[in-house]
XYZ file of C-alpha atoms in Angstrom:
105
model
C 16.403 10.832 -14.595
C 17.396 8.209 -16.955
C 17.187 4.933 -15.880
C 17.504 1.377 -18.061
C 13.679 0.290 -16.105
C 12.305 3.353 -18.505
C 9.459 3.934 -19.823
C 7.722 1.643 -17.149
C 5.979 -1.227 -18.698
C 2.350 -1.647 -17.925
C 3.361 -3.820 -15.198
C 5.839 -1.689 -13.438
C 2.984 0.730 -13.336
C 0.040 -0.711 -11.840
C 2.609 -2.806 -9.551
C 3.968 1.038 -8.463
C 0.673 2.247 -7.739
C -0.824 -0.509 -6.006
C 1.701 -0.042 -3.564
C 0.750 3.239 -2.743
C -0.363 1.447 0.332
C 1.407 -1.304 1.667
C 0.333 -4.637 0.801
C 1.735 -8.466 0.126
C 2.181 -9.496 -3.258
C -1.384 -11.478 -2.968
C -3.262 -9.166 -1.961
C -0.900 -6.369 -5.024
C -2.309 -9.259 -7.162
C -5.968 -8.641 -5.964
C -5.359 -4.634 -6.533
C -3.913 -4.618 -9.784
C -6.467 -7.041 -11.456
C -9.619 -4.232 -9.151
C -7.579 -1.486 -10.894
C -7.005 -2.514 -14.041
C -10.795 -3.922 -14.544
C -9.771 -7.546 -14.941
C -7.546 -6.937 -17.582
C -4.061 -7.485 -16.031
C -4.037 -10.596 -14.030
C -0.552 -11.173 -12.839
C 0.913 -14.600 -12.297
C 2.618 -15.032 -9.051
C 6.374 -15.345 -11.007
C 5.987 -12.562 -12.682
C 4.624 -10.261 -9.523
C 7.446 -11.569 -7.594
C 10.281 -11.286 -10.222
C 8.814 -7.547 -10.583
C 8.881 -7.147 -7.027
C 12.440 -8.464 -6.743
C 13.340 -6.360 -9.367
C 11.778 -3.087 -7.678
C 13.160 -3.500 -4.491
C 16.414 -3.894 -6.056
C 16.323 -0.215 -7.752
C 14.672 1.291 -4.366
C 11.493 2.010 -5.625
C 10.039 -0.302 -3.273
C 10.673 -1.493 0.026
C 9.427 -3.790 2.745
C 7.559 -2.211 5.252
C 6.719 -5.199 7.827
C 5.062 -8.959 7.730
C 2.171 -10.399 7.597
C 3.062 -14.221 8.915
C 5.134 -15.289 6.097
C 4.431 -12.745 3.816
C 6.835 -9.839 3.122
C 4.351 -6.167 2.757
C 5.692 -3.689 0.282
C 5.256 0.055 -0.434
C 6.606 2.448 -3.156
C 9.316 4.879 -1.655
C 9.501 8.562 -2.487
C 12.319 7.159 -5.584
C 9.355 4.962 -7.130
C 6.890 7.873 -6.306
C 9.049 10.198 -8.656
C 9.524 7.821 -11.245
C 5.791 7.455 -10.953
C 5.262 11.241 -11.406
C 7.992 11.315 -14.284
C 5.924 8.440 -16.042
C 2.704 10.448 -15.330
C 4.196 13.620 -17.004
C 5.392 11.319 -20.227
C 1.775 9.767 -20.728
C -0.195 12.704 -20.089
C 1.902 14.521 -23.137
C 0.822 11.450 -24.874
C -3.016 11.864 -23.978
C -2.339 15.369 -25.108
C -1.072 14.504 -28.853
C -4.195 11.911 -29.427
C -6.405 15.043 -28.031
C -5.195 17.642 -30.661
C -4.603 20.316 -27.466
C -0.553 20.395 -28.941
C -1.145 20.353 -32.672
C -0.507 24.059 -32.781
C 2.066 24.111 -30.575
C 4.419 23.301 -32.966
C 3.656 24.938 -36.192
């Protein structure tokens, strides 16, 4: 499953998985700067162009408001892409670990 979105960036990821549950972007915001330990602090543009852009390729979707605010969750497209991700950086994690060194000799 090729698609021009892959590999995710770091911000396609922790967007994807903080919408495991549904949430507005503010409150995705609060998530993904709890998940990633402070390090990824999103500005509201770039959530919401994200957001835009996920929605677009049906790996999100709205699920309902809150008020004004639009609430999001990943659909079983982004949860694939998600596990195809996974897969990619876990091989990764593998090749800094040594456990595929002799795998290929």
């Amino acid at each position: 499953m090729k698609h021009k979105l892959l590999p995710l960036s770091e911000t396609m990821h922790y967007i994807l998985l903080a919408l495991r549950e549904p949430l507005h972007g503010y409150a995705a915001m609060q998530k993904i700067e709890e998940m990633s330990k402070g390090t990824v602090v999103l500005a509201a543009g770039t959530l919401y162009g994200a957001i835009e852009n996920l929605n677009k390729h049906g790996w999100i979707e709205p699920v309902g408001n809150s008020g004004r605010r639009k609430i999001y969750q990943i659909t079983s497209e982004g949860n694939a892409i998600l596990n195809l991700e996974q897969e990619r950086l876990l091989h990764i994690v593998s090749l800094y670990e040594g456990s595929e060194s002799n795998e290929e000799g």
